[in-house]
Coordinates of C-alpha atoms and ligand atoms in Angstrom, one line a residue:
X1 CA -3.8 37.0 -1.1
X2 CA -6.0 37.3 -4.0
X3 CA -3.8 36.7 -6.4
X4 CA -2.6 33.3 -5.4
X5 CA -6.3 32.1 -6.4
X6 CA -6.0 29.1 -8.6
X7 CA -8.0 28.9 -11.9
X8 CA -11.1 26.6 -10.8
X9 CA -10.3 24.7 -14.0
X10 CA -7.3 23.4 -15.6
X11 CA -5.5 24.4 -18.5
X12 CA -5.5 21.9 -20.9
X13 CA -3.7 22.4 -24.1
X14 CA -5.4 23.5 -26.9
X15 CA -7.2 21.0 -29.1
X16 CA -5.6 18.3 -26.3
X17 CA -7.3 14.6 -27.3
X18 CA -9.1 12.9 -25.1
X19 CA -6.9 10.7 -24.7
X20 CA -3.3 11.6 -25.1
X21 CA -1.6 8.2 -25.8
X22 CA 1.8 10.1 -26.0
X23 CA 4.0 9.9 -23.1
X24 CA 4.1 13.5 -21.5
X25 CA 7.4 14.6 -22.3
X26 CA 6.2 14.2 -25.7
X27 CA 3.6 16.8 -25.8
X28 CA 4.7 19.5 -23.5
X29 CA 7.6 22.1 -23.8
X30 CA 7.8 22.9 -20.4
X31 CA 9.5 20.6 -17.8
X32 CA 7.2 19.5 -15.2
X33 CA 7.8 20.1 -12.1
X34 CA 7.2 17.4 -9.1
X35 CA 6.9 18.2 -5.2
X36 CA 8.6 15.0 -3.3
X37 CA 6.0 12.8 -1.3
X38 CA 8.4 12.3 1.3
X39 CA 10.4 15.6 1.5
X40 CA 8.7 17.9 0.3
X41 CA 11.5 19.1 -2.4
X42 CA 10.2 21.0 -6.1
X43 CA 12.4 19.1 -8.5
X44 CA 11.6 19.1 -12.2
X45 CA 11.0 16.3 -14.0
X46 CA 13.3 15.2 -17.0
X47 CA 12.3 13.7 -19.9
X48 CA 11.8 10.2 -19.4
X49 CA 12.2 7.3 -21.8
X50 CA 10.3 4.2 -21.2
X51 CA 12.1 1.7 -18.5
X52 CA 13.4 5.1 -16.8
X53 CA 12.7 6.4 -13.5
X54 CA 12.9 10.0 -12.1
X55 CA 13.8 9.9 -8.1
X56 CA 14.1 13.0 -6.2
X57 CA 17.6 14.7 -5.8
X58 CA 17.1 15.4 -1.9
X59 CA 15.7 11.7 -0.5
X60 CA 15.7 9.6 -3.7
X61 CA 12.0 8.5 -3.2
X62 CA 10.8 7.5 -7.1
X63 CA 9.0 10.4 -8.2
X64 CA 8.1 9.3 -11.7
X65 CA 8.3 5.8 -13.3
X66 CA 7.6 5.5 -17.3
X67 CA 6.8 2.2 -18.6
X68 CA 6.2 1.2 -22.1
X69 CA 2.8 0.7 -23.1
X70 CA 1.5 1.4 -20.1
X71 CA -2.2 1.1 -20.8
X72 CA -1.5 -2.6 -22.8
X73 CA 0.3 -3.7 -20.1
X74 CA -1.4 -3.1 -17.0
X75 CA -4.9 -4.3 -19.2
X76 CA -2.7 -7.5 -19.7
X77 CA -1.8 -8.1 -16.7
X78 CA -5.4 -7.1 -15.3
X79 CA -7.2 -9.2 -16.8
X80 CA -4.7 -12.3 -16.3
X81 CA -5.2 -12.0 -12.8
X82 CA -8.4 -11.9 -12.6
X83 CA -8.6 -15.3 -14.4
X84 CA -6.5 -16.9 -12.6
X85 CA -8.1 -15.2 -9.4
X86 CA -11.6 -17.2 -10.8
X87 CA -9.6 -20.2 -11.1
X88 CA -8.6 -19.7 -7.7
X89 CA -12.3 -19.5 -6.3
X90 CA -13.2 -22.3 -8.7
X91 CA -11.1 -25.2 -7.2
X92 CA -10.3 -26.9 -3.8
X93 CA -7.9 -25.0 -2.3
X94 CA -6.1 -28.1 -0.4
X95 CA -6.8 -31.2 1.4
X96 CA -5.7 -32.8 4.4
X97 CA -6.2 -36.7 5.6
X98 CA -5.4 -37.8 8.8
X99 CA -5.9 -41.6 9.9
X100 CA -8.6 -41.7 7.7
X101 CA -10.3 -38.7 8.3
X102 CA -10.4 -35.9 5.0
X103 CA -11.1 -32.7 4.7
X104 CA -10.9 -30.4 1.2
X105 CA -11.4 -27.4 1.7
X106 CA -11.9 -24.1 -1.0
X107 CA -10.3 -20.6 -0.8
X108 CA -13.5 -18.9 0.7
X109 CA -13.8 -20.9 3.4
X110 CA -10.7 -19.9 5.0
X111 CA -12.7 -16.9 5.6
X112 CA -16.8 -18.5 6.2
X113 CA -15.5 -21.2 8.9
X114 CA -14.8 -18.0 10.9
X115 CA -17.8 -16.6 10.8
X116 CA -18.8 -20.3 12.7
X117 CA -16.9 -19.3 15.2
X118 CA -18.0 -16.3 16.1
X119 CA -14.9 -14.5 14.2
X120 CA -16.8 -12.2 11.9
X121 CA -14.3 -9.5 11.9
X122 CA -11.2 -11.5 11.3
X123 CA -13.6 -12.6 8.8
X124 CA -14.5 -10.1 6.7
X125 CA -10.8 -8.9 7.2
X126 CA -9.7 -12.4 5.7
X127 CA -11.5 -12.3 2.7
X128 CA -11.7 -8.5 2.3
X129 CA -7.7 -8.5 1.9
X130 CA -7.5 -11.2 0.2
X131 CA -10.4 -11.2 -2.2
X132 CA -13.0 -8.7 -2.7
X133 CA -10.3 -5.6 -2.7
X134 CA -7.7 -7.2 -5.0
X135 CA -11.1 -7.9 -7.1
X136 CA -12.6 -4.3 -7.2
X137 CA -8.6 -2.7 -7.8
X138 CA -8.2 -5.4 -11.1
X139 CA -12.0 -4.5 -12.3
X140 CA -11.3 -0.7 -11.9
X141 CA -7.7 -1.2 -13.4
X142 CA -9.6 -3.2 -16.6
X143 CA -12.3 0.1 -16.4
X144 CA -9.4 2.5 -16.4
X145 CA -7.4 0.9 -18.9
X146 CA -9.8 0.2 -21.6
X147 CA -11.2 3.6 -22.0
X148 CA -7.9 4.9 -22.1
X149 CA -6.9 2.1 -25.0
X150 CA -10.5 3.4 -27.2
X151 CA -9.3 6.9 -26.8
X152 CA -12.3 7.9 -24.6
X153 CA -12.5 7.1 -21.3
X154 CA -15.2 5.7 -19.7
X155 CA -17.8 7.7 -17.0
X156 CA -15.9 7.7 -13.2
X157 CA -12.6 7.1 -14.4
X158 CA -11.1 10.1 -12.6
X159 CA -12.8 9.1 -9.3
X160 CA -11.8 5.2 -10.2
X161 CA -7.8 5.9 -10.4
X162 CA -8.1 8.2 -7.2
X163 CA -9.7 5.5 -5.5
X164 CA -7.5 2.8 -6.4
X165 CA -4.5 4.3 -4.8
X166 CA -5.7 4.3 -1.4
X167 CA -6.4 0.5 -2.0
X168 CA -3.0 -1.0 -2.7
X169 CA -1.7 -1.3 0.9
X170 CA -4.6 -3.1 1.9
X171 CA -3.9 -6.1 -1.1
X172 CA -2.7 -9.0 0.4
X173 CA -2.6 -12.0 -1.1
X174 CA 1.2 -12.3 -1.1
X175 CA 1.1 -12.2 2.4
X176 CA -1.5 -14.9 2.3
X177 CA 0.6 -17.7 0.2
X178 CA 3.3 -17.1 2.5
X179 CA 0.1 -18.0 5.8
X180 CA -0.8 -21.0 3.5
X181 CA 2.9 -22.2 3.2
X182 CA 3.6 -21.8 7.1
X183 CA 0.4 -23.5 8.0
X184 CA 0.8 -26.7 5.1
X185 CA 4.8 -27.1 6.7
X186 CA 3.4 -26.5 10.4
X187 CA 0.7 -29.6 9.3
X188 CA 2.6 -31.9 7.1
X189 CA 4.3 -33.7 9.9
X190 CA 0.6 -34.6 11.7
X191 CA -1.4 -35.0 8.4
X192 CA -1.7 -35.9 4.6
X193 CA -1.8 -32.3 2.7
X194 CA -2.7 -32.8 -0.7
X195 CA -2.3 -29.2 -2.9
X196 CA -5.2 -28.5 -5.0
X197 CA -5.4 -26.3 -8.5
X198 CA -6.9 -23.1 -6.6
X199 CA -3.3 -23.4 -4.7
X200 CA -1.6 -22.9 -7.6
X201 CA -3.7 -20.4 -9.3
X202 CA -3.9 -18.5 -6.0
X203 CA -0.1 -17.8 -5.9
X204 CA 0.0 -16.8 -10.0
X205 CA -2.6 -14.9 -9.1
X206 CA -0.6 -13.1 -6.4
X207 CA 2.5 -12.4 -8.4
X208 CA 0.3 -10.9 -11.5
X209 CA -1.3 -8.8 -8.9
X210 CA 1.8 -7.5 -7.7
X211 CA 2.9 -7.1 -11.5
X212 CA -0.3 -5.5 -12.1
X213 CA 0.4 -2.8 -9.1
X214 CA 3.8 -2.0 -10.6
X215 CA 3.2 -2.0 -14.0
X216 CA 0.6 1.5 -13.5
X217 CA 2.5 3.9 -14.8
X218 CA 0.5 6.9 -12.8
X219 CA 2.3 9.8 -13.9
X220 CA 1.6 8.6 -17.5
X221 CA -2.2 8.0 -16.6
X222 CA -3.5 10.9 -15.3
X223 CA -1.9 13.2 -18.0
X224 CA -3.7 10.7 -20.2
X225 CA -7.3 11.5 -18.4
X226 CA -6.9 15.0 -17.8
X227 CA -4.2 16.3 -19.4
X228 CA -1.3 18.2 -17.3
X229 CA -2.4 22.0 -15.8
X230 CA 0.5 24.7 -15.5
X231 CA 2.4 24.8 -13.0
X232 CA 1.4 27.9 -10.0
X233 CA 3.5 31.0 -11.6
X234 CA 6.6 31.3 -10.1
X235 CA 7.2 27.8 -8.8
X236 CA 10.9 27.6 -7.9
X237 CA 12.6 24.2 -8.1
X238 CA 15.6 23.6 -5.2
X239 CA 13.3 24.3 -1.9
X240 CA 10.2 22.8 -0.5
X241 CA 7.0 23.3 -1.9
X242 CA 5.5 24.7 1.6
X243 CA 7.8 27.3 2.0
X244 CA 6.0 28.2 -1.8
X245 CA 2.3 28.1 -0.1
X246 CA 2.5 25.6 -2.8
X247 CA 1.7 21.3 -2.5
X248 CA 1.9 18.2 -4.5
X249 CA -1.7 16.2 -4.7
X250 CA 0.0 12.7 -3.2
X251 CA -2.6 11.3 -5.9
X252 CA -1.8 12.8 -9.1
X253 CA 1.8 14.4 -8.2
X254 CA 0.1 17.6 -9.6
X255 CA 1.6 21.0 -7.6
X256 CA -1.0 23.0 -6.6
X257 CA -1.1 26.6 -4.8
X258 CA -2.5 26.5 -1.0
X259 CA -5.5 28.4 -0.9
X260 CA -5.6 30.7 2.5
X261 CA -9.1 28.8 4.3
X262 CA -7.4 25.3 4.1
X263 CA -10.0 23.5 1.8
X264 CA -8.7 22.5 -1.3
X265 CA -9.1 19.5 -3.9
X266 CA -6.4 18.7 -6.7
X267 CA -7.2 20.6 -9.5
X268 CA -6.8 17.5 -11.7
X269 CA -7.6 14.7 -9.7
X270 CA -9.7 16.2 -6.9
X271 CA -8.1 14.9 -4.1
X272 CA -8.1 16.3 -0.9
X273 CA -4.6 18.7 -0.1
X274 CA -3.3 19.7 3.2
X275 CA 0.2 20.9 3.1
X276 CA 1.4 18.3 5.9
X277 CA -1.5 15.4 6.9
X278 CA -3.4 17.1 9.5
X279 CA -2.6 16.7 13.1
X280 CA -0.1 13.7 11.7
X281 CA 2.2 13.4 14.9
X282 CA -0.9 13.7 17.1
X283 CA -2.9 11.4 15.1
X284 CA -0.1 8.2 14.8
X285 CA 0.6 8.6 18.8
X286 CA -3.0 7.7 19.2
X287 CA -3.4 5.3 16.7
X288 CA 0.2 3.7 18.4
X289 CA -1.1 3.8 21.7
X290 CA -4.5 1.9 20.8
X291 CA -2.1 -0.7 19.1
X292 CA -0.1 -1.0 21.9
X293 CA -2.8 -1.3 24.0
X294 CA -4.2 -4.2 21.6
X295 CA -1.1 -5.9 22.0
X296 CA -1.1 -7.1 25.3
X297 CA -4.8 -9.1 24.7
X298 CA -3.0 -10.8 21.4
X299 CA -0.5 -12.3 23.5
X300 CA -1.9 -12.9 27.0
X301 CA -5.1 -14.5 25.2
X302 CA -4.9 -18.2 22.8
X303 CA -3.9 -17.3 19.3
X304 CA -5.9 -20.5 18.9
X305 CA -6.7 -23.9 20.2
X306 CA -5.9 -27.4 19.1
X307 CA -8.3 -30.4 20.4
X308 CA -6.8 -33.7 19.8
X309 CA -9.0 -37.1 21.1
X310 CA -10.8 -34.9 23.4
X311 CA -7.6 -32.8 25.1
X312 CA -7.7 -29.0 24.3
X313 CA -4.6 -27.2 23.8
X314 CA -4.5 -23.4 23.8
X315 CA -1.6 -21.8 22.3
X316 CA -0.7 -18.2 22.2
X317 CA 1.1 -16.3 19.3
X318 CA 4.3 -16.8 22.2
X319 CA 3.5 -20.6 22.6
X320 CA 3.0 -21.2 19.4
X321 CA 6.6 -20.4 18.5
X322 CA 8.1 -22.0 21.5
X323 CA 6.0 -25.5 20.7
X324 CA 7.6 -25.0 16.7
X325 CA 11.0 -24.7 18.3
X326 CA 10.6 -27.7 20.2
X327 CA 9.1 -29.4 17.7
X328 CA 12.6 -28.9 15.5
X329 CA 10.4 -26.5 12.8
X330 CA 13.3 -23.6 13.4
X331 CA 12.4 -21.5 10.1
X332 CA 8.7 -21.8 10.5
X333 CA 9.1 -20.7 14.1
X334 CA 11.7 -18.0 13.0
X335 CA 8.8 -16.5 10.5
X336 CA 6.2 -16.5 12.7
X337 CA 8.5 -14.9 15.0
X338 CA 9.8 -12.0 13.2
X339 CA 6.0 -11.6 11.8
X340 CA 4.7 -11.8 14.8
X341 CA 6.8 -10.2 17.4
X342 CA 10.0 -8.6 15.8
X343 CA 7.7 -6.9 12.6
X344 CA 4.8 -4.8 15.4
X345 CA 7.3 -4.4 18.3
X346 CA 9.5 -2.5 15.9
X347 CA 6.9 -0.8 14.1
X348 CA 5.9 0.9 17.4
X349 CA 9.1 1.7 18.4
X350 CA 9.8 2.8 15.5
X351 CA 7.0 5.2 14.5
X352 CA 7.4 6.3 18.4
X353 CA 10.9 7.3 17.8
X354 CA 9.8 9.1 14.5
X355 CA 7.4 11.0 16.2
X356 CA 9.5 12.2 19.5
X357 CA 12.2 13.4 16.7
X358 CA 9.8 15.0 13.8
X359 CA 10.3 18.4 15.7
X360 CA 13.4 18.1 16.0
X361 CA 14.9 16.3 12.8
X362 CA 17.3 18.4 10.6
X363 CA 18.5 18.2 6.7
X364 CA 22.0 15.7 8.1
X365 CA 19.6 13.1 9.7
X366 CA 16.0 13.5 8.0
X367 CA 17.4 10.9 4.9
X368 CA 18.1 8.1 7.6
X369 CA 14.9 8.6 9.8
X370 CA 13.2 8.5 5.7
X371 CA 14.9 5.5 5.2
X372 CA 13.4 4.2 8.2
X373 CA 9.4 5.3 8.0
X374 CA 10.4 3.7 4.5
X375 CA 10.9 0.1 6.0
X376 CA 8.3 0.4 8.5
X377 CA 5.3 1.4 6.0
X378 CA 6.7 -1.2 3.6
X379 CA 7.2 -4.4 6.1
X380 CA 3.9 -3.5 8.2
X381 CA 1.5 -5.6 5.9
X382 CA 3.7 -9.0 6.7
X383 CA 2.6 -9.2 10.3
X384 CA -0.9 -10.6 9.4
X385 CA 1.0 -14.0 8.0
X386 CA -0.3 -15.2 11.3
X387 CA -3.3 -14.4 11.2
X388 CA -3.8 -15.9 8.0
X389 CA -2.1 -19.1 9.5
X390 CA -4.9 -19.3 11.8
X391 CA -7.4 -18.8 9.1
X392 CA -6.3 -21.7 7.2
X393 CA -6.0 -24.3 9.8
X394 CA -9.1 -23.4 11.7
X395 CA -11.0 -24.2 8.1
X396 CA -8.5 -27.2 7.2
X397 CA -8.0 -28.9 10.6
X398 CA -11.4 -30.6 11.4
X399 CA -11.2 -33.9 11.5
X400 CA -14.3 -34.3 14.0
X401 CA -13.5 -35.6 17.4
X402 CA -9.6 -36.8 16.2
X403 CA -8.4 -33.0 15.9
X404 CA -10.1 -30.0 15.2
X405 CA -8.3 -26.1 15.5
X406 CA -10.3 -23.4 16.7
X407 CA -9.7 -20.0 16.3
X408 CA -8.5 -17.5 19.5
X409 CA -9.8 -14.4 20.7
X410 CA -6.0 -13.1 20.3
X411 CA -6.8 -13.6 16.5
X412 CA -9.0 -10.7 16.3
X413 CA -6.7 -8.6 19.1
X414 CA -3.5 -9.3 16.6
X415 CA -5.1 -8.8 13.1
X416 CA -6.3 -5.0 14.6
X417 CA -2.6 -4.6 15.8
X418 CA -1.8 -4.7 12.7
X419 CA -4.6 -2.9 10.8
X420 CA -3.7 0.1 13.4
X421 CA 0.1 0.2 13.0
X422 CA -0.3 0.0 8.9
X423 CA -2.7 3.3 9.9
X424 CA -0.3 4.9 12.4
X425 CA 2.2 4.7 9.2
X426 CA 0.0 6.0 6.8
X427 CA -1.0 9.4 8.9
X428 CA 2.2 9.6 9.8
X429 CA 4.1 12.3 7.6
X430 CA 7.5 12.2 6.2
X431 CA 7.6 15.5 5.1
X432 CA 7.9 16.6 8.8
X433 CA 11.2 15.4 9.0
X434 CA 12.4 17.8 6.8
X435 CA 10.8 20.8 8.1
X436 CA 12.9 21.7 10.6
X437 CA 14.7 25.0 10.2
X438 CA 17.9 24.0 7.1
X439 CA 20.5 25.6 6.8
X440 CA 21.7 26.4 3.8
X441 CA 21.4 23.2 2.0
X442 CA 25.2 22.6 0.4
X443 CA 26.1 19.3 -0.9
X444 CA 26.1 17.5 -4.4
X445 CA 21.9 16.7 -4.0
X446 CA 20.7 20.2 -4.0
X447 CA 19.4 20.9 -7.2
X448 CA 19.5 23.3 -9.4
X449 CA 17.3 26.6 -8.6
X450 CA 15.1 28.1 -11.3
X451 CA 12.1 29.8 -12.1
X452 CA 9.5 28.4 -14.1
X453 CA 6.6 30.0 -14.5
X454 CA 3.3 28.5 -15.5
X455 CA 3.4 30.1 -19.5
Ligands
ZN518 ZN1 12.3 13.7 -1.7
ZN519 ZN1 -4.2 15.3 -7.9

């Protein structure tokens, strides 16, 4: 098997700069080749104008997206976002008045009236999601982006943009403005609610994060930190990369060659590669079971509890959307609903399903059960609207002994329902649908065979 060793190095193109501000296509002859994240498939890549995508002819995931100025704009949009995430943390968030009793509250403390209540977890989750990891992914995208813009990029930036894509999923301040707007609505009828600046800021400063996440053109940056290595010799294109001993870094989209012992890092990004996630069916049955097991606790327990002139109400997640139905709130109850009940119970089922069938999935069904580990990684996130809900009113609603909300124990038991489904999806992996034993593949996706060899 010697001679599927790997160069320890890559090889760069002579006399490459360190920064090449050209988009690939512009610098190297050869078309690059791509293994898809999701199936597995060698495609090449072709040459992309900015605006373009490249998706993969056997599943359609987006293997490639070129944007124009890619550096400019994601610097642009990094440091707006930042700004207007200082504004956020600058200002009162909102305000509530209730027969004569205020309360103003600012963004943090929908996190530090938690910790009061002996909620340190949903805490730290709070203002880690919202805060502090949207914070350190705009500072690392600035870091990133202005040594590439000078031409020489500053120290850790290879180990920065690895990092930073393992942090995206776990960004949610979009999920939070859509907490703040079910709690204001869920309030309005009972109280005053008075929006303040850091409102405002906090939802531009959602959407630029979002356009910040989009606008990283990664295919674009990593050939501008480290160039492009050749492709393993005799890469074929129109069959999966495994049946190669071959595998794309899910960081860099590089294709690598499987060494025989099973340890290997990217050659240009130095992530970790395993052909298929280790033990991945294994692994997201656990992580399912512990959810499921955390889901009976978040409903049997109080989601949170209401005191009004002395009377304490609990209310469970279940409650709490039978009380909005009677209360005539219909679409507040139908969000909280679907977040909270429709979004997990599907997830598990789903996943479940995914991982009773990866055996035994085939090329005529392995695009539909895609399609659906698609929508289940994608809408996972949304199920903590609720606990943010709680977040806000538990910090908003004090209004001493007229009405005060305290937080639940089903808060905690909810928000790690969530954190272990969004896991169970992420170690689940797609790939495996497509590994079952395929027939010839016929049809108009299958592309093209050739050999391309790294020289
Ligand atoms: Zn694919
Ligand atoms: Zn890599």
């Amino acid at each position: 098997m010697s001679q599927h060793w790997f160069p320890k190095t890559p090889t760069l193109p002579v006399n490459a700069p360190l920064v090449d501000q050209q988009p690939p296509e512009a610098r190297t002859q050869r078309r690059r080749l791509r293994a898809c994240h999701e199936c597995d498939w060698v495609s090449a890549l072709p040459p992309l104008k900015s605006g373009e995508k490249a998706s993969c002819p056997r599943c359609s995931h987006v293997l490639v997206k070129r944007n124009r100025y890619p550096a400019q704009r994601s610097m642009a949009l990094a440091v707006a976002s930042l700004i207007a995430l200082l504004l956020a943390a600058s200002y009162p968030f909102v305000s509530f008045s209730y027969s004569g009793v205020s309360n103003r509250i600012e963004l943090s403390e929908t996190a530090s009236t938690l910790i009061a209540f002996h909620q340190p977890v949903v805490a730290i989750g709070v203002i880690m999601t919202i805060v502090v990891l949207p914070a350190v992914y705009l500072i690392g995208i600035v870091w990133l982006q202005f040594g590439l813009l000078r031409n020489d990029p500053l120290p850790f930036s290879r180990s920065t943009a690895r990092s930073l894509s393992h942090l995206t999923p776990w960004m949610m301040a979009d999920v939070f403005i859509v907490g703040a707007l079910v709690s204001l609505i869920k309030v309005a009828g009972l109280a005053d609610i008075e929006l303040g600046l850091s409102f405002w800021a906090f939802c531009t400063f959602a959407i630029l994060l979002l356009m910040t996440v989009q606008s990283i053109d990664a295919d674009w940056m990593w050939f501008a930190l480290e160039g492009e290595p050749l492709a393993p010799e005799g890469t074929q294109t129109g069959m999966s990369a495994a049946a190669q001993q071959l595998t794309s870094c899910p960081t860099c989209g590089l294709i690598n060659r499987l060494s025989p012992d099973g340890k290997q890092y990217c050659l240009r990004c130095r992530e970790k590669l395993h052909p298929r996630l280790p033990h991945s069916v294994q692994r997201t049955w656990a992580l399912l079971a512990a959810a499921t097991v955390m889901y009976i606790p978040a409903n049997v327990y109080p989601i949170m509890t209401t005191t009004s002139l002395g009377n304490s109400s609990p209310s469970t997640i279940v409650g709490g959307i039978v009380e909005l139905m009677q209360g005539g709130s219909w679409p507040i109850a139908g969000v909280i609903f679907v977040a909270s009940i429709i979004v997990p119970v599907g997830k598990l089922f789903a996943l479940a399903w995914l991982c009773s069938v990866a055996n035994r999935s085939h090329a005529l069904n392995a695009q539909t059960r895609t399609t659906l580990y698609r929508i289940t990684e994608f809408i996972g996130r949304w199920s903590m609207v609720d606990v943010f809900v709680v977040a806000i009113l538990v910090a908003l609603i004090r209004a001493d002994s007229l009405m005060t909300i305290n937080p639940g124990p089903a808060a905690l038991a909810f928000g790690s329902v969530v954190v272990l489904t969004m896991l169970a999806a992420m170690s689940f992996d797609p790939r495996l649908l497509w590994d079952a034993p395929i027939k010839k593949y016929p049809g108009r996706n299958a592309a093209r065979k050739e050999v391309i060899d790294g020289k």
